[in-house]
CSV table of C-alpha atoms and ligand atoms in Angstrom, one decimal:
chain,number,residue,atom,x,y,z
M,1,MET,CA,-2.6,-16.9,8.5
M,2,ARG,CA,-2.3,-13.8,6.4
M,3,LYS,CA,-0.1,-10.9,7.4
M,4,LYS,CA,-1.5,-7.9,9.2
M,5,ILE,CA,0.2,-4.8,7.7
M,6,VAL,CA,0.3,-1.1,8.4
M,7,ALA,CA,2.2,0.8,5.7
M,8,GLY,CA,2.8,4.6,5.8
M,9,ASN,CA,2.9,6.5,2.6
M,10,TRP,CA,4.7,9.7,3.2
M,11,LYS,CA,4.1,10.9,-0.3
M,12,MET,CA,6.1,14.2,-1.1
M,13,ASN,CA,6.4,15.4,2.5
M,14,LYS,CA,9.1,16.3,4.9
M,15,THR,CA,12.5,18.0,4.6
M,16,PHE,CA,15.6,15.9,5.4
M,17,GLN,CA,15.7,17.2,9.0
M,18,ASP,CA,11.9,16.6,9.5
M,19,ALA,CA,12.2,13.1,8.1
M,20,ASP,CA,15.1,12.4,10.5
M,21,ASP,CA,13.1,13.7,13.4
M,22,LEU,CA,10.0,11.6,12.5
M,23,LEU,CA,12.1,8.4,12.0
M,24,ASP,CA,13.8,9.0,15.3
M,25,GLU,CA,10.5,9.4,17.2
M,26,LEU,CA,8.9,6.5,15.3
M,27,VAL,CA,11.8,4.1,16.1
M,28,ASP,CA,11.7,5.2,19.7
M,29,GLN,CA,8.0,4.4,20.0
M,30,LEU,CA,8.1,1.2,18.0
M,31,ASP,CA,10.7,-0.1,20.4
M,32,ASP,CA,8.1,-0.3,23.2
M,33,LEU,CA,5.5,-2.2,21.1
M,34,ASP,CA,4.8,-5.9,20.7
M,35,LEU,CA,4.8,-6.2,16.9
M,36,SER,CA,4.5,-10.0,16.7
M,37,GLY,CA,2.3,-11.0,13.9
M,38,LYS,CA,2.3,-7.4,12.5
M,39,LYS,CA,4.3,-5.9,9.7
M,40,VAL,CA,5.1,-2.2,9.8
M,41,VAL,CA,6.3,-0.5,6.6
M,42,ILE,CA,7.1,3.1,5.8
M,43,CYS,CA,7.5,4.4,2.3
M,44,PRO,CA,9.4,7.7,2.5
M,45,PRO,CA,10.5,9.9,-0.4
M,46,ALA,CA,13.3,8.1,-2.2
M,47,LEU,CA,15.9,10.6,-1.1
M,48,TYR,CA,15.4,9.5,2.5
M,49,MET,CA,15.4,5.8,2.0
M,50,GLU,CA,19.0,5.2,3.0
M,51,MET,CA,18.4,7.0,6.3
M,52,ALA,CA,15.1,5.1,6.8
M,53,VAL,CA,16.9,1.8,6.1
M,54,ASP,CA,19.5,2.7,8.8
M,55,TYR,CA,16.9,3.5,11.4
M,56,ALA,CA,14.9,0.4,10.4
M,57,ASP,CA,17.9,-1.7,11.6
M,58,GLU,CA,17.0,-0.9,15.2
M,59,VAL,CA,13.4,-2.2,15.2
M,60,PRO,CA,11.1,-4.5,13.2
M,61,LEU,CA,10.4,-1.9,10.5
M,62,SER,CA,10.4,-2.4,6.7
M,63,VAL,CA,11.1,0.3,4.2
M,64,GLY,CA,9.3,0.5,0.9
M,65,GLY,CA,9.3,2.6,-2.3
M,66,GLN,CA,6.4,4.8,-3.4
M,67,ASP,CA,6.7,3.9,-7.0
M,68,LEU,CA,9.2,2.3,-9.4
M,69,SER,CA,10.0,2.4,-13.1
M,70,ALA,CA,8.7,-0.2,-15.5
M,71,TYR,CA,12.3,-0.4,-16.9
M,72,GLU,CA,15.4,-1.9,-15.4
M,73,PHE,CA,18.1,0.7,-16.1
M,74,GLY,CA,18.8,3.4,-18.7
M,75,ALA,CA,17.9,6.8,-20.0
M,76,TYR,CA,14.8,7.5,-17.9
M,77,THR,CA,15.5,10.8,-16.2
M,78,GLY,CA,14.1,11.1,-12.7
M,79,GLU,CA,13.1,7.4,-12.4
M,80,ILE,CA,14.0,4.8,-9.8
M,81,SER,CA,14.2,1.2,-10.8
M,82,ALA,CA,13.3,-2.1,-9.1
M,83,PRO,CA,17.0,-3.3,-9.1
M,84,MET,CA,17.9,-0.1,-7.4
M,85,LEU,CA,15.3,-0.7,-4.7
M,86,GLN,CA,16.4,-4.3,-4.4
M,87,SER,CA,20.0,-3.2,-4.0
M,88,MET,CA,18.9,-1.1,-1.0
M,89,GLY,CA,17.3,-4.2,0.5
M,90,LEU,CA,13.8,-2.9,0.2
M,91,GLU,CA,11.0,-5.5,0.6
M,92,TYR,CA,8.0,-3.5,-0.6
M,93,CYS,CA,7.0,-0.9,-3.2
M,94,ILE,CA,3.6,0.8,-3.7
M,95,ILE,CA,2.5,0.4,-7.3
M,96,GLY,CA,-0.6,2.0,-9.0
M,97,HIS,CA,-1.4,4.6,-6.4
M,98,SER,CA,-4.3,6.7,-7.6
M,99,GLU,CA,-2.1,9.8,-7.6
M,100,ARG,CA,0.3,8.1,-10.1
M,101,ARG,CA,-2.7,7.0,-12.1
M,102,LYS,CA,-4.2,10.5,-12.1
M,103,TYR,CA,-1.2,12.9,-12.3
M,104,HIS,CA,1.2,10.6,-14.3
M,105,GLY,CA,-1.3,8.9,-16.6
M,106,GLU,CA,-0.4,5.4,-15.4
M,107,ASN,CA,-2.6,2.8,-16.9
M,108,ASP,CA,-3.2,-0.9,-16.2
M,109,ALA,CA,-0.8,-2.1,-19.0
M,110,LEU,CA,2.1,0.0,-17.5
M,111,LEU,CA,1.2,-1.1,-14.0
M,112,ALA,CA,1.3,-4.8,-15.1
M,113,LYS,CA,4.9,-4.2,-16.3
M,114,LYS,CA,5.8,-2.5,-13.0
M,115,VAL,CA,4.4,-5.4,-11.0
M,116,ASP,CA,6.5,-7.9,-13.2
M,117,ILE,CA,9.7,-6.0,-12.7
M,118,ALA,CA,9.1,-5.6,-8.9
M,119,LEU,CA,8.5,-9.4,-8.5
M,120,ASP,CA,11.5,-10.2,-10.7
M,121,CYS,CA,13.6,-8.2,-8.1
M,122,GLY,CA,12.0,-9.8,-5.1
M,123,ILE,CA,10.0,-6.7,-4.1
M,124,ASN,CA,6.4,-7.2,-2.9
M,125,PRO,CA,4.1,-4.8,-4.7
M,126,ILE,CA,1.5,-3.0,-2.5
M,127,PHE,CA,-0.9,-2.7,-5.4
M,128,CYS,CA,-3.5,0.1,-5.1
M,129,ILE,CA,-7.0,-0.1,-6.5
M,130,GLY,CA,-10.1,2.0,-6.0
M,131,GLU,CA,-12.9,3.9,-7.7
M,132,VAL,CA,-13.4,7.6,-8.0
M,133,LEU,CA,-16.6,9.3,-6.6
M,134,GLU,CA,-18.5,9.3,-9.9
M,135,GLU,CA,-17.9,5.6,-10.3
M,136,ARG,CA,-19.2,4.9,-6.8
M,137,GLU,CA,-22.2,7.1,-7.4
M,138,ALA,CA,-23.0,5.3,-10.6
M,139,GLU,CA,-22.6,2.0,-8.7
M,140,LYS,CA,-19.7,0.9,-10.8
M,141,HIS,CA,-17.2,0.6,-8.0
M,142,PHE,CA,-17.2,-3.2,-8.0
M,143,GLU,CA,-16.8,-3.4,-11.7
M,144,VAL,CA,-14.0,-0.8,-11.7
M,145,VAL,CA,-12.0,-2.5,-8.9
M,146,LYS,CA,-12.4,-5.9,-10.5
M,147,SER,CA,-11.1,-4.7,-13.9
M,148,GLN,CA,-8.1,-2.9,-12.2
M,149,ILE,CA,-7.1,-6.2,-10.6
M,150,GLU,CA,-7.8,-8.3,-13.7
M,151,ASN,CA,-5.9,-6.0,-16.1
M,152,ALA,CA,-2.8,-5.5,-14.0
M,153,LEU,CA,-2.4,-8.7,-12.0
M,154,PHE,CA,-4.2,-11.7,-13.5
M,155,HIS,CA,-1.4,-12.5,-15.9
M,156,LEU,CA,0.6,-13.6,-12.9
M,157,LYS,CA,1.1,-17.2,-11.9
M,158,ALA,CA,-0.4,-18.3,-8.6
M,159,GLU,CA,3.1,-18.4,-6.9
M,160,GLU,CA,3.8,-14.8,-8.1
M,161,PHE,CA,0.4,-13.5,-7.0
M,162,GLY,CA,1.1,-14.8,-3.5
M,163,ASN,CA,3.6,-11.9,-3.2
M,164,ILE,CA,1.1,-9.2,-3.9
M,165,VAL,CA,-0.4,-7.0,-1.1
M,166,LEU,CA,-3.6,-5.3,-2.3
M,167,ALA,CA,-4.6,-1.9,-1.0
M,168,TYR,CA,-8.2,-0.8,-1.6
M,169,GLU,CA,-8.2,3.0,-1.6
M,170,PRO,CA,-11.4,4.6,-2.7
M,171,VAL,CA,-10.1,7.7,-4.4
M,172,TRP,CA,-12.9,9.9,-2.9
M,173,ALA,CA,-11.5,9.0,0.6
M,174,ILE,CA,-7.8,9.8,0.0
M,175,GLY,CA,-6.7,12.9,1.8
M,176,THR,CA,-10.3,14.2,2.0
M,177,GLY,CA,-11.1,13.3,5.6
M,178,LYS,CA,-14.0,11.2,4.2
M,179,THR,CA,-13.3,7.6,5.2
M,180,ALA,CA,-15.2,4.7,3.8
M,181,SER,CA,-17.5,3.3,6.5
M,182,PRO,CA,-16.4,0.0,8.1
M,183,GLU,CA,-19.3,-1.7,6.2
M,184,GLN,CA,-18.3,-0.2,2.9
M,185,ALA,CA,-14.7,-1.3,3.4
M,186,GLN,CA,-15.6,-4.8,4.5
M,187,GLU,CA,-18.0,-5.2,1.6
M,188,MET,CA,-15.4,-4.2,-1.0
M,189,HIS,CA,-12.6,-6.2,0.7
M,190,ALA,CA,-14.8,-9.4,0.7
M,191,PHE,CA,-15.6,-8.7,-3.0
M,192,ILE,CA,-11.9,-8.4,-3.8
M,193,ARG,CA,-11.1,-11.6,-2.0
M,194,LYS,CA,-13.9,-13.3,-4.0
M,195,VAL,CA,-12.4,-12.0,-7.3
M,196,VAL,CA,-9.0,-13.5,-6.3
M,197,THR,CA,-10.7,-16.7,-5.2
M,198,ASP,CA,-12.4,-17.1,-8.5
M,199,LYS,CA,-9.1,-16.8,-10.3
M,200,TYR,CA,-6.6,-18.5,-8.0
M,201,GLY,CA,-8.7,-20.5,-5.5
M,202,ALA,CA,-9.6,-19.9,-1.9
M,203,ASP,CA,-6.4,-21.1,-0.3
M,204,LEU,CA,-4.3,-18.4,-2.0
M,205,ALA,CA,-7.1,-15.7,-1.7
M,206,ASN,CA,-7.1,-16.3,2.1
M,207,GLU,CA,-3.4,-15.6,2.3
M,208,VAL,CA,-3.5,-12.3,0.5
M,209,SER,CA,-3.4,-9.2,2.7
M,210,ILE,CA,-5.9,-6.6,1.7
M,211,LEU,CA,-5.2,-3.1,3.2
M,212,TYR,CA,-7.6,-0.2,3.4
M,213,GLY,CA,-6.5,3.3,2.6
M,214,GLY,CA,-8.2,6.7,2.5
M,215,SER,CA,-8.3,9.0,5.5
M,216,CYS,CA,-7.6,6.1,7.9
M,217,ASN,CA,-6.5,7.7,11.1
M,218,ALA,CA,-5.8,7.1,14.8
M,219,LYS,CA,-9.5,7.4,15.6
M,220,ASN,CA,-11.1,5.3,13.0
M,221,ALA,CA,-8.4,2.6,12.4
M,222,SER,CA,-9.7,0.1,15.0
M,223,GLU,CA,-13.2,0.0,13.6
M,224,LEU,CA,-11.9,-0.5,10.1
M,225,PHE,CA,-9.4,-3.1,11.1
M,226,ALA,CA,-12.0,-5.0,13.1
M,227,ASN,CA,-13.5,-6.3,9.8
M,228,GLU,CA,-12.7,-9.8,8.8
M,229,ASP,CA,-11.3,-9.0,5.4
M,230,VAL,CA,-9.5,-5.8,6.3
M,231,ASP,CA,-5.9,-6.9,7.0
M,232,GLY,CA,-4.4,-3.5,7.8
M,233,GLY,CA,-4.0,-0.1,6.3
M,234,LEU,CA,-2.1,2.1,3.8
M,235,ILE,CA,-1.8,5.4,5.7
M,236,GLY,CA,-1.0,8.8,4.1
M,237,GLY,CA,-1.5,11.9,6.2
M,238,ALA,CA,-1.7,10.1,9.6
M,239,SER,CA,1.7,8.4,8.9
M,240,LEU,CA,3.4,11.8,9.1
M,241,LYS,CA,3.0,12.0,12.9
M,242,ALA,CA,4.7,9.3,15.0
M,243,ALA,CA,2.1,9.3,17.7
M,244,ASP,CA,-0.8,8.9,15.2
M,245,PHE,CA,1.0,6.2,13.2
M,246,VAL,CA,1.8,4.3,16.3
M,247,GLN,CA,-1.8,4.5,17.5
M,248,ILE,CA,-2.9,3.0,14.1
M,249,ILE,CA,-0.3,0.2,14.5
M,250,LYS,CA,-1.7,-0.5,18.0
M,251,SER,CA,-5.2,-0.7,16.4
M,252,LEU,CA,-4.2,-3.6,14.3
L,1,PGA,P1,-4.6,9.5,3.2
L,1,PGA,O1,-3.8,8.8,2.0
L,1,PGA,O2,-4.4,8.5,4.4
L,1,PGA,O3,-3.9,10.8,3.5
L,1,PGA,O4,-6.0,9.6,2.8
L,1,PGA,C1,-3.8,7.4,1.8
L,1,PGA,C2,-3.0,7.1,0.6
L,1,PGA,O5,-3.1,7.8,-0.4
L,1,PGA,O6,-2.3,6.0,0.6
């Protein structure tokens, strides 16, 4: 049985005090939930990771990074490395988010390196893929997503690929309030699973969790998660309010 996952990507939001308040509220609400068979992850700004890890001790909550460097250590000002995340006991890290691709020029070759170093350090990549609006309008979305997966992930051995979580995030849906329809999400997720099946076989493909991301919220989560190939969500804006995030977790 593949894992059902809800991951919150806080992006560059919250002051220290606000982050403390949100964590406090979240832990309080998670305490009352039955989380068996579900994995809840939050990816706060790196400055607040230690605080998040402390809070996460109290409930079944995992903490992840939002990005990591392609290098191990050294003169890379501002960067955070996989061994650093590992030393904080983190299990997950988002890699290849469309905002990193767009604003930081991250390409498939760099992302392949980031995936390798994460896996070397025992961190499970939450690897983001997804097309921009023009690509969907030109009906190139399947082709684009397939090549993102092939170029950054298909050098991996099967046992390595087994540690990847995929997140399909159509870029036109991120932070825009325009969610993919449940049909669009299921269609793409089934396609992604087929791409993985063709490379690694059905057994492994059936074990890979594929999350949906892009304006997923407390209202639309359950109809998105009801689809066979949608194994949870990567949540941006709606992860910044404890009540909304918890409602999304309940929808899983
Ligand atoms: P959003 O962001 O939920 O705010 O659309 C999702 C993401 O970028 O991971």
